[in-house]
CSV table of N, CA and C in Angstrom, one decimal:
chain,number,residue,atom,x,y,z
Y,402,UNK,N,47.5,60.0,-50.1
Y,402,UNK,CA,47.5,59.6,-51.4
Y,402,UNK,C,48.7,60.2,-52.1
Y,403,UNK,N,49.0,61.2,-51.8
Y,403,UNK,CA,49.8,62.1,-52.6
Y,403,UNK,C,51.3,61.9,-52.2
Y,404,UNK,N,51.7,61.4,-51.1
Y,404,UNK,CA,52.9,60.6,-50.7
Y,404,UNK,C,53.1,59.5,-51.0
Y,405,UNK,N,52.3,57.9,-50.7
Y,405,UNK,CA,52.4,56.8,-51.6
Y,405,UNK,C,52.1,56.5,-52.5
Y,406,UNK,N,50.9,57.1,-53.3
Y,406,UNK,CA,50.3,57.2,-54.5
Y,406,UNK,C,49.1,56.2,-54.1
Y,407,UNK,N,48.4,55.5,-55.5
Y,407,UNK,CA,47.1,55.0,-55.3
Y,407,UNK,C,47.2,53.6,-54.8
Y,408,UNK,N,48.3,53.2,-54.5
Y,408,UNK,CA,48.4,52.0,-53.1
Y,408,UNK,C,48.0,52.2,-52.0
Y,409,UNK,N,47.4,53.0,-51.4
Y,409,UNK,CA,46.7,53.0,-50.1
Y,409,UNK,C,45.6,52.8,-50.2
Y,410,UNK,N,44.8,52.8,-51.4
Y,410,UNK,CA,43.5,52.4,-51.4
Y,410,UNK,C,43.1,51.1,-52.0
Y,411,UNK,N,44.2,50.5,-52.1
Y,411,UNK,CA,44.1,49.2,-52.3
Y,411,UNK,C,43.6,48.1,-51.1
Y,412,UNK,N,42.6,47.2,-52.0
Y,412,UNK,CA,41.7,46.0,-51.3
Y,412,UNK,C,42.6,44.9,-50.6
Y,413,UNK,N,43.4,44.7,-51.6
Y,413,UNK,CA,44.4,43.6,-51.4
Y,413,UNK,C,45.8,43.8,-51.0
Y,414,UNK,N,46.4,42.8,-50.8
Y,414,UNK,CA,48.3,42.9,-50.4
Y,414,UNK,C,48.9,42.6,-51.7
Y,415,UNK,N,50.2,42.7,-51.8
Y,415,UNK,CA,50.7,42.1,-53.1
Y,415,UNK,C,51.3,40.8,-52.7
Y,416,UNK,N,51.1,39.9,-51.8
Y,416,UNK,CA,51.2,38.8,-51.3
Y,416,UNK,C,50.3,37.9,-50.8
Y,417,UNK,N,49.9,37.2,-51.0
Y,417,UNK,CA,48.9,36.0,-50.3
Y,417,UNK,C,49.3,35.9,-48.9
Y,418,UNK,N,48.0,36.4,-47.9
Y,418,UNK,CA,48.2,36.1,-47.0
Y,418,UNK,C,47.9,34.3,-46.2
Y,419,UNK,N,47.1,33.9,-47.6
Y,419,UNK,CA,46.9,32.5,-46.7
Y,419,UNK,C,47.9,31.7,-47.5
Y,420,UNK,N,48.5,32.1,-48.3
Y,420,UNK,CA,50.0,30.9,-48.4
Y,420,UNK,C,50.9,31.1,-47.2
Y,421,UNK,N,51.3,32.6,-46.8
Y,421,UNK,CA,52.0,32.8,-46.1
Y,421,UNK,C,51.7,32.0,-44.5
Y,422,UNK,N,50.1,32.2,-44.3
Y,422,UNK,CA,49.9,31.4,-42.8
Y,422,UNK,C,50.0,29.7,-43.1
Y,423,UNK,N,49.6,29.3,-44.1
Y,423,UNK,CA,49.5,27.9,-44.5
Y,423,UNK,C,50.9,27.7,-44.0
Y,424,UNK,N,52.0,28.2,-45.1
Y,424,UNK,CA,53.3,27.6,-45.3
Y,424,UNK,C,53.9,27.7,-43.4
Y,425,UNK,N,53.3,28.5,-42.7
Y,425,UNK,CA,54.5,28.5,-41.5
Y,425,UNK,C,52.9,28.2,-40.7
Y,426,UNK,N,52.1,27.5,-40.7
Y,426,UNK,CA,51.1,27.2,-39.4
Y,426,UNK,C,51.9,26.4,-38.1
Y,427,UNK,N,52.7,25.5,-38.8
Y,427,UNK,CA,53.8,24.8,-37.5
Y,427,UNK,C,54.0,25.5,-36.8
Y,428,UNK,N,54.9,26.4,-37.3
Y,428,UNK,CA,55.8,27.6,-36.3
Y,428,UNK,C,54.7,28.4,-35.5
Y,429,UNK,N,53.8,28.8,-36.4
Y,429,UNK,CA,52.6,29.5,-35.4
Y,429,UNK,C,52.3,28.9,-34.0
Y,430,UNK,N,51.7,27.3,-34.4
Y,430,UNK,CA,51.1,26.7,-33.4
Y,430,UNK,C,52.3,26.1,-32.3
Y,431,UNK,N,53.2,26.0,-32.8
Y,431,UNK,CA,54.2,26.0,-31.6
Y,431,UNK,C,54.7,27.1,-31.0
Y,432,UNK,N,55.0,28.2,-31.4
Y,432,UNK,CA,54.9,29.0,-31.1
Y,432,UNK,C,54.4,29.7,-30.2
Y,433,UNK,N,52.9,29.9,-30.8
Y,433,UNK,CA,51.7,30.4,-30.1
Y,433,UNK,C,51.4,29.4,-28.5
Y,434,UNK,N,51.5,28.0,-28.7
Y,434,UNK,CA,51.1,27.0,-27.9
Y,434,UNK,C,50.0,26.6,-27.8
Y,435,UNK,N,49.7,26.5,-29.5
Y,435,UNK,CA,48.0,26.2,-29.9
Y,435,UNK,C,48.1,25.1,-29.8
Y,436,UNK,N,46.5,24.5,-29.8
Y,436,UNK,CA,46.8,22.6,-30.3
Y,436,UNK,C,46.5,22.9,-31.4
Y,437,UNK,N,46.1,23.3,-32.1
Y,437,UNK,CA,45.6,23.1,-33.9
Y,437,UNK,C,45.9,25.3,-34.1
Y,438,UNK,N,45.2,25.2,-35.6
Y,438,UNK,CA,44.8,26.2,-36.1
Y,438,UNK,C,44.1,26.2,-37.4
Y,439,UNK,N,42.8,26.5,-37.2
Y,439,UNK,CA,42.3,26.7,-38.3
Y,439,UNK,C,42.4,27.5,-39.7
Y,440,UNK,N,42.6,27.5,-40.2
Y,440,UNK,CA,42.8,29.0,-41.3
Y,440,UNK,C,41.1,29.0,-42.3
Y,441,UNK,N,40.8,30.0,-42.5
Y,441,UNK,CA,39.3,30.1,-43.4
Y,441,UNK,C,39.8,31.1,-44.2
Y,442,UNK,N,38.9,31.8,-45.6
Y,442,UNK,CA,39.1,32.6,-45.9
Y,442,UNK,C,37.9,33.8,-45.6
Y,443,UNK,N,37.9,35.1,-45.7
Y,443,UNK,CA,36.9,35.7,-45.5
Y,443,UNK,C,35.3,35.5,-46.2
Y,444,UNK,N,35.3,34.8,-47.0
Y,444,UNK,CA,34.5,34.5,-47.7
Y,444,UNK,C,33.5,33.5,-47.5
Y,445,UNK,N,34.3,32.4,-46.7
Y,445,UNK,CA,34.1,31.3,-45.6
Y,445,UNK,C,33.2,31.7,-44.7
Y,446,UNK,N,33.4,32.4,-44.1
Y,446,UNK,CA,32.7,33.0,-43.0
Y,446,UNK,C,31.4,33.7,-43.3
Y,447,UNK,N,31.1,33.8,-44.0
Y,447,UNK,CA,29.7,34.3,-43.9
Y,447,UNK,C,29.9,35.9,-43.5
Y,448,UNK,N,29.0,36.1,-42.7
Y,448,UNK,CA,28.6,37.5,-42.0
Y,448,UNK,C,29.8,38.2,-41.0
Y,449,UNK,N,30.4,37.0,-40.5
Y,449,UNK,CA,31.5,37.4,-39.7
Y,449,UNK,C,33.0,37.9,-40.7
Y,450,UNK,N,32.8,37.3,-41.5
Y,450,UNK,CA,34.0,37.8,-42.7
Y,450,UNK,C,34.2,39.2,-43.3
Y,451,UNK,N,32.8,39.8,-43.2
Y,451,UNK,CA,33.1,40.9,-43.3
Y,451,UNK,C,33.9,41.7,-42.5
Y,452,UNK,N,34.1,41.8,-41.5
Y,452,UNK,CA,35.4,42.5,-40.2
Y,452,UNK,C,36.2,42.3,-41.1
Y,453,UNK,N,37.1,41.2,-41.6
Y,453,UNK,CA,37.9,40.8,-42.5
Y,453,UNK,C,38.7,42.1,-43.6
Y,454,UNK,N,39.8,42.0,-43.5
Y,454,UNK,CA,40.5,43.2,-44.6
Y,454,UNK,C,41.9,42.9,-44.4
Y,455,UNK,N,42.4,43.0,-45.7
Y,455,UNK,CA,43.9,42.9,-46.4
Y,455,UNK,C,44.6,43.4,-44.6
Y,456,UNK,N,45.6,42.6,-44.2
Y,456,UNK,CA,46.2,43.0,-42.8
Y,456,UNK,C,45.5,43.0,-41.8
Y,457,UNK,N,44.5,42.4,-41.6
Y,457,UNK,CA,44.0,42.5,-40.2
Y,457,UNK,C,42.5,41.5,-40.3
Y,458,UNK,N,43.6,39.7,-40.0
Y,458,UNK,CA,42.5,38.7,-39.8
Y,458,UNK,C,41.4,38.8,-38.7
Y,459,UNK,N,40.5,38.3,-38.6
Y,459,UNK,CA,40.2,38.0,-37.3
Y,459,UNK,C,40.2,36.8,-36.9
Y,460,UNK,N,40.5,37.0,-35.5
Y,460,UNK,CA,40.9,35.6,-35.0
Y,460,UNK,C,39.6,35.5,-33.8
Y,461,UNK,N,39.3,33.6,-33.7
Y,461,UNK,CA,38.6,33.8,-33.4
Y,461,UNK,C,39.0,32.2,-32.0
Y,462,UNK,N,38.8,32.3,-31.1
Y,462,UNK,CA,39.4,31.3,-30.1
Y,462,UNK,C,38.4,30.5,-29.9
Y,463,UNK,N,38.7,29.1,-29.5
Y,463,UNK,CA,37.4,28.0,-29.2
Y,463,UNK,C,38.5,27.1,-28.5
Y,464,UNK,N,37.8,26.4,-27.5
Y,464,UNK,CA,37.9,25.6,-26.3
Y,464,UNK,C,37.1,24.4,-26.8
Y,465,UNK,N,37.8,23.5,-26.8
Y,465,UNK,CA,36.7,21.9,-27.0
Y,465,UNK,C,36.8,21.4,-25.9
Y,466,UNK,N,35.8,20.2,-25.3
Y,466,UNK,CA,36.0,19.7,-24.5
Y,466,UNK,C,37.4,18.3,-24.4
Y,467,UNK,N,37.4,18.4,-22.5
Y,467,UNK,CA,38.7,17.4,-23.0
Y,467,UNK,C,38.6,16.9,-21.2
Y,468,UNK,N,39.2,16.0,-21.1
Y,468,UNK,CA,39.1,15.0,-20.0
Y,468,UNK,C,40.5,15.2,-19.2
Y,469,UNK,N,40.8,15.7,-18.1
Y,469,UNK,CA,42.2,15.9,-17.3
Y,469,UNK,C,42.4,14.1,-17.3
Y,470,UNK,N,43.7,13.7,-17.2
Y,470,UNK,CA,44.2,12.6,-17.3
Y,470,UNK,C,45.5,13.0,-16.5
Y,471,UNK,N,45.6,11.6,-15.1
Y,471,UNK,CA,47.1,11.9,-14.8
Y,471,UNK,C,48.1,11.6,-14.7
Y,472,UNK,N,49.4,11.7,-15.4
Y,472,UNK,CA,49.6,10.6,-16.4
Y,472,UNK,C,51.1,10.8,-15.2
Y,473,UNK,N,51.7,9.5,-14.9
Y,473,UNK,CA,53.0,9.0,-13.9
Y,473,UNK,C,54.2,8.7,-14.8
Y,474,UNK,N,54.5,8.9,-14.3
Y,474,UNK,CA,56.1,8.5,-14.4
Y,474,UNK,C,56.7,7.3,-13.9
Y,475,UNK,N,56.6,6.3,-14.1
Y,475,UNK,CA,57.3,5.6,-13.1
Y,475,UNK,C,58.8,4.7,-13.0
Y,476,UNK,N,59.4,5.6,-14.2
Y,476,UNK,CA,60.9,5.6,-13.9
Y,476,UNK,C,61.9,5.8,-12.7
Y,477,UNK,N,62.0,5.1,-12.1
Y,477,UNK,CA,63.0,5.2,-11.2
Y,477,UNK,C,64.0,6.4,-11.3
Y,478,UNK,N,64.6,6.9,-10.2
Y,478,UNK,CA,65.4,8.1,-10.3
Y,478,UNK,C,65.0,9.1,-11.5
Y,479,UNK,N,64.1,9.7,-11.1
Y,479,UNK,CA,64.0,10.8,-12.1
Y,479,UNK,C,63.5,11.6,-11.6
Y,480,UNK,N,63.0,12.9,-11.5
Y,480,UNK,CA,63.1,13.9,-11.4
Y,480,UNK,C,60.9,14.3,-11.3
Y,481,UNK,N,60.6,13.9,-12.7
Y,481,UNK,CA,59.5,14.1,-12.7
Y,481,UNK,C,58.7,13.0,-12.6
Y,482,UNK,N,57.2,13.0,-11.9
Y,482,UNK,CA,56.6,12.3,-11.2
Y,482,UNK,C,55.2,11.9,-12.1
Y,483,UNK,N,54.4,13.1,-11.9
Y,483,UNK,CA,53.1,13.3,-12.4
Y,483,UNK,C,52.9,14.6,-13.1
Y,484,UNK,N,52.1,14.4,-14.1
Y,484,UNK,CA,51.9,15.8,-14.8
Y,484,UNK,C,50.3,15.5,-15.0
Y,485,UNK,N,48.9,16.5,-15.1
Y,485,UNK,CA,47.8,16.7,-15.5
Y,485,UNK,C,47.5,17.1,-16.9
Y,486,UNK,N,47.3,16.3,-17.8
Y,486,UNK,CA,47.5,16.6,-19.1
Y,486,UNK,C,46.0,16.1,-19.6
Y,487,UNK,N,45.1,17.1,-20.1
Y,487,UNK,CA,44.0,17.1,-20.8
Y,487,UNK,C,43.7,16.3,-22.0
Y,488,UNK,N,43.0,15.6,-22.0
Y,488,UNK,CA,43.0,14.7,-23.5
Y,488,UNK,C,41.8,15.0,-24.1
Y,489,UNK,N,41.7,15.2,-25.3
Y,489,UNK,CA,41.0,15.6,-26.5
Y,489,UNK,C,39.9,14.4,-26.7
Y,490,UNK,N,39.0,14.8,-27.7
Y,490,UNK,CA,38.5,13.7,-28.4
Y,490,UNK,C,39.0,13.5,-29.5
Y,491,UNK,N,39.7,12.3,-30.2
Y,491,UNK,CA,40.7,11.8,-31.3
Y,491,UNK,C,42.0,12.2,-31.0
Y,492,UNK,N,42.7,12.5,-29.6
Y,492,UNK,CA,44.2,12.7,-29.4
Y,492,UNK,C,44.7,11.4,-30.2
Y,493,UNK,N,46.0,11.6,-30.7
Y,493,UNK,CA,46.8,10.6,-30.6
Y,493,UNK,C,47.8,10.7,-29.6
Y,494,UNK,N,48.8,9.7,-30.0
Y,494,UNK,CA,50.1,9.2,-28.9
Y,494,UNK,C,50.9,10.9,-29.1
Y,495,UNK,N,51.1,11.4,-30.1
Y,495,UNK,CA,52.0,12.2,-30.9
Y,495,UNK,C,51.5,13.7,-29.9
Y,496,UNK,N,50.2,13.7,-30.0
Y,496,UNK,CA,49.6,15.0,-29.7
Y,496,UNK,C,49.8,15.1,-28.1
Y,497,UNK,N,49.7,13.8,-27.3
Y,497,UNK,CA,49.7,14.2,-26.3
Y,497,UNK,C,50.7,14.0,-25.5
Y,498,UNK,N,52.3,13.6,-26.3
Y,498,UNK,CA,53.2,13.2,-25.7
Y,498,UNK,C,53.9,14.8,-26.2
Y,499,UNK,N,53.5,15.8,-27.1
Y,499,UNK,CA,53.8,17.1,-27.6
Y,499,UNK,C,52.8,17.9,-26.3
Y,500,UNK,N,51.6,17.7,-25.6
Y,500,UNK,CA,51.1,18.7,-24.9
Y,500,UNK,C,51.7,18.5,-23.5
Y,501,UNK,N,52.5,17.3,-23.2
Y,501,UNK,CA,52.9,16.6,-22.3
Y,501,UNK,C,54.6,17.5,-21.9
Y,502,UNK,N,55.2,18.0,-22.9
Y,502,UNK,CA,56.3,18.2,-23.8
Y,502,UNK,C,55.7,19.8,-22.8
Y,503,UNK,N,54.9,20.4,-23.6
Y,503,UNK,CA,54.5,22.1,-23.5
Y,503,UNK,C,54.4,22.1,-21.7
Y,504,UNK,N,53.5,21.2,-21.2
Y,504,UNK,CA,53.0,21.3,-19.7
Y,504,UNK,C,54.4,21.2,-18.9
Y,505,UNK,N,55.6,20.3,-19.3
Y,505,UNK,CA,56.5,20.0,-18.3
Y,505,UNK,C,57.5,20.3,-19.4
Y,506,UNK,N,58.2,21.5,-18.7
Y,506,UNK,CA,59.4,22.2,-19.4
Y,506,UNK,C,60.7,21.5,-19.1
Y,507,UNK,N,60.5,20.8,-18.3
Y,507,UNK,CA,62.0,19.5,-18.2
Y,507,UNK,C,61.8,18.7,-19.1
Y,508,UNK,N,61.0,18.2,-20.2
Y,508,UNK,CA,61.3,17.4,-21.0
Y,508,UNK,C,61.7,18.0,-22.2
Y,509,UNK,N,62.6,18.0,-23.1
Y,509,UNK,CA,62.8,18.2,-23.8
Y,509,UNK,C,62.2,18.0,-25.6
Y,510,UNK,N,62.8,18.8,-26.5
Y,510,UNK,CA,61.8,18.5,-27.7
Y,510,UNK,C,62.1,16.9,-28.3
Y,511,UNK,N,64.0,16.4,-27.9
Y,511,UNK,CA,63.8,15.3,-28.3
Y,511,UNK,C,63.5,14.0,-27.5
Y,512,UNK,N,63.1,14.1,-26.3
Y,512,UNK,CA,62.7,13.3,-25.6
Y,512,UNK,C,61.5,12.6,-25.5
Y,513,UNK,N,62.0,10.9,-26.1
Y,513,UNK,CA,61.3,9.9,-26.1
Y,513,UNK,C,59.7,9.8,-25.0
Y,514,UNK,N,59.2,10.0,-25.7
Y,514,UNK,CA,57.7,9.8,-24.6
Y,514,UNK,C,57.1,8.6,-25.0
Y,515,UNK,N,56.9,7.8,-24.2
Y,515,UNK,CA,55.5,6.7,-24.8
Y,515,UNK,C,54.7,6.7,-23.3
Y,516,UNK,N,53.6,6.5,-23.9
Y,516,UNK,CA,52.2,6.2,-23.3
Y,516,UNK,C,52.0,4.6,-23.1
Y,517,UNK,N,51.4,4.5,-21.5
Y,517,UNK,CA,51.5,3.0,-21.4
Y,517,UNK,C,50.0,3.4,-20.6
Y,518,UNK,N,49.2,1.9,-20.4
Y,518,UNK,CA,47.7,2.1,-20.0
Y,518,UNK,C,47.8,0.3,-18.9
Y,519,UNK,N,46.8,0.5,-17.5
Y,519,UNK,CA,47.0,-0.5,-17.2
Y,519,UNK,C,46.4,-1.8,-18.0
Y,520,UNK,N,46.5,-2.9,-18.1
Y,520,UNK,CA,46.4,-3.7,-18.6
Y,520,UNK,C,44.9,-4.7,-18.0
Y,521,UNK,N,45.3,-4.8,-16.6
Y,521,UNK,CA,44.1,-4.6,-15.6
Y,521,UNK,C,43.7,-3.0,-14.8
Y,522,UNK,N,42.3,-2.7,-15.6
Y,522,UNK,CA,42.4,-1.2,-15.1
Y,522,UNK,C,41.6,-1.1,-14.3
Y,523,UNK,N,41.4,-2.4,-13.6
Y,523,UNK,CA,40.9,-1.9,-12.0
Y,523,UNK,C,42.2,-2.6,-10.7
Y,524,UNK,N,42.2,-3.6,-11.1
Y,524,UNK,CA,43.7,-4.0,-10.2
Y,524,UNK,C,45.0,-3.2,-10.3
Y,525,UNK,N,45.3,-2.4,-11.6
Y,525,UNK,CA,46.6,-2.1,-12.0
Y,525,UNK,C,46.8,-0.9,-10.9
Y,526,UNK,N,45.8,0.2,-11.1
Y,526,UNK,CA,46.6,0.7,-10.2
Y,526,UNK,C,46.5,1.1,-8.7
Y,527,UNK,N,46.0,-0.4,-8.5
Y,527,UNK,CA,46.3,-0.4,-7.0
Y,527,UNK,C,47.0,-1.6,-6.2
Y,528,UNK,N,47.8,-1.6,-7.3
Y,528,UNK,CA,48.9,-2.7,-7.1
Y,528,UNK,C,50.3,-2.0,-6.9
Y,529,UNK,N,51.5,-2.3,-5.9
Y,529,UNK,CA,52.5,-1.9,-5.6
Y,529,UNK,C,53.1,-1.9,-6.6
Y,530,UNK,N,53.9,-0.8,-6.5
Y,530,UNK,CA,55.2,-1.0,-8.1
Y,530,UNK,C,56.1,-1.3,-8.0
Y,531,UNK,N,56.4,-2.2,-9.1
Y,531,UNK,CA,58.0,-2.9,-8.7
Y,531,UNK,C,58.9,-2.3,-9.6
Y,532,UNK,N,59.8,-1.8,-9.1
Y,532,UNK,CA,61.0,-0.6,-9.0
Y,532,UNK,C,62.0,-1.6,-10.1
Y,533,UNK,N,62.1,-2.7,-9.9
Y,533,UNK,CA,62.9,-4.0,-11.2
Y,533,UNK,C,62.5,-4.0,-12.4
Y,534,UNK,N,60.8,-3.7,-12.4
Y,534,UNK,CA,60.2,-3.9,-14.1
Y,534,UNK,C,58.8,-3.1,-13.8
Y,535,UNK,N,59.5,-2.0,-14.2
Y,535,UNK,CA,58.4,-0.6,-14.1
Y,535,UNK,C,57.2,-0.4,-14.9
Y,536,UNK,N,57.6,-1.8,-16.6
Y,536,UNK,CA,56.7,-2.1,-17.1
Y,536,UNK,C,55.4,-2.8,-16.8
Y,537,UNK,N,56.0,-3.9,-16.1
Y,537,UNK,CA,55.2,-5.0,-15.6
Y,537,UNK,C,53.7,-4.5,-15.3
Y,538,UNK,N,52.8,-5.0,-15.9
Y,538,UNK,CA,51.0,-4.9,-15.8
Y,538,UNK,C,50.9,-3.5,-16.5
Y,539,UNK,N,51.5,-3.2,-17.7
Y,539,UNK,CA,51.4,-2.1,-18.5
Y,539,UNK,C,51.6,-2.5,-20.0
Y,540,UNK,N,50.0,-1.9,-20.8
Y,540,UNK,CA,50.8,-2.5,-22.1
Y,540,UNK,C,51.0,-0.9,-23.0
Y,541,UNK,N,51.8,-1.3,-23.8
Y,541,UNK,CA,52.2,0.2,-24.5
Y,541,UNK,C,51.0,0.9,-25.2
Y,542,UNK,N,50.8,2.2,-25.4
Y,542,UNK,CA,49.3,2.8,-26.1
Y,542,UNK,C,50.4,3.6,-27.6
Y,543,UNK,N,49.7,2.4,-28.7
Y,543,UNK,CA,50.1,2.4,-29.6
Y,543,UNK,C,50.1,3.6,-30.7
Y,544,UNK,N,50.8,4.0,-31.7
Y,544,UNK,CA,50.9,5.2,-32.2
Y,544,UNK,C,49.7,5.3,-33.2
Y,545,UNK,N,49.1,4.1,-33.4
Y,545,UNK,CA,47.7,4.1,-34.6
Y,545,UNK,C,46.8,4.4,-33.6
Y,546,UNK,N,46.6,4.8,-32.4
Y,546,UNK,CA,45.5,4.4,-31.7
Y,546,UNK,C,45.0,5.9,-31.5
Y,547,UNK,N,44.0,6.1,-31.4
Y,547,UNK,CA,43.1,7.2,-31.1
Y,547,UNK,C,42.4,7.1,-30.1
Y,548,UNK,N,42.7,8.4,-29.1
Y,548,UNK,CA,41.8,8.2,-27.5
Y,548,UNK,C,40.3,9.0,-28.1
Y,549,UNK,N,38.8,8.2,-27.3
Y,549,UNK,CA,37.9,8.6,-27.1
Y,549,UNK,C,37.4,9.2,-26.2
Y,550,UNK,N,37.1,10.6,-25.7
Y,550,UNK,CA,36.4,10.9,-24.6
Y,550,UNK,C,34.8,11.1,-24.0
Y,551,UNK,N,34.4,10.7,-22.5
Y,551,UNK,CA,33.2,11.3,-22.2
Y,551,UNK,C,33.0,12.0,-21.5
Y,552,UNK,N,33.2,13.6,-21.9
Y,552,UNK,CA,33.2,14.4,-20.8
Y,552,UNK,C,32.3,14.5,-19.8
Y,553,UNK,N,31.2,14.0,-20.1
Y,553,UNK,CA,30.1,14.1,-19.0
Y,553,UNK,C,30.8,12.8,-17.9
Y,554,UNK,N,31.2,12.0,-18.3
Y,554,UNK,CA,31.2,11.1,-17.4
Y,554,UNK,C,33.2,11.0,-17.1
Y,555,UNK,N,33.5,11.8,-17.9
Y,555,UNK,CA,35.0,12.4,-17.4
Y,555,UNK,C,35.6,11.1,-17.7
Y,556,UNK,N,35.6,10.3,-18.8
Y,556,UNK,CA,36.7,8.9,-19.2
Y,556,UNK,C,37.1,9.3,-20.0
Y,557,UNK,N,38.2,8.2,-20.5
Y,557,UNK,CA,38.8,8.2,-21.9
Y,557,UNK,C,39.3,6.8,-21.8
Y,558,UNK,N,38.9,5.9,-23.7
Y,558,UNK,CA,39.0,4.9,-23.7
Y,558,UNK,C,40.0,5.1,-25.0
């Protein structure tokens, strides 16, 4: 006390710590290589909020369930093939063409991703692929659309 004075026994920062995590959560969760991040305040929390003190959050990790998906390539001349990319329940196009992005470090941040689904999804993919129109028996999975999963039964519609 007698070196910094009566600021060490202070409760609080002289800064807001949840503006500071609000305003940069992007950079966190890219960063970090979260899918989300929640922010609470200690007060939120109940019983566990207590741990809670000016500089030293607690963080707390959760796992949701999610459905491996394995999603092809079927660009001619290229490089990458197949990647195993977990889908959420309520992914969008955005989220999983960004976790797609994190799993395979040859794509880049500006590189064009779209998602395509077969059109017949029991004939499609066990039909030969034609190397002329890579689209063909594929329709595009739109950017409004939201996937649904069942992890017990391991789909996603």
């Amino acid at each position: 006390v007698s070196t910094n004075g009566l600021s060490v026994l202070d409760t609080s920062l002289p800064w807001d710590e949840m503006k500071v995590l609000s305003d940069n959560i992007s950079y966190l969760v890219s960063t970090l290589g979260l899918e989300g991040l929640d922010l609470a305040l200690a007060t939120d929390l109940g019983d566990k909020g207590e741990e809670c003190r000016p500089g030293a959050p607690m963080v707390l990790f959760r796992s949701d369930p999610s459905v491996d998906v394995v999603m092809t390539n079927n660009q001619p001349h290229t490089g990458l093939f197949s990647v195993t990319c977990p889908v959420l329940q309520g992914d969008t196009v955005s989220n999983i063409a960004r976790r797609i992005r994190r799993l395979e470090r040859n794509l880049k941040e500006g590189t064009s991703v779209k998602l395509y689904r077969w059109t017949d999804q029991i004939l499609g993919p066990r039909t030969m692929p034609d190397l002329k129109s890579p689209l063909a028996e594929l329709t595009e999975v739109t950017t409004d659309q939201s996937f649904s999963i069942n992890p017990a039964e391991k789909t996603v519609k």
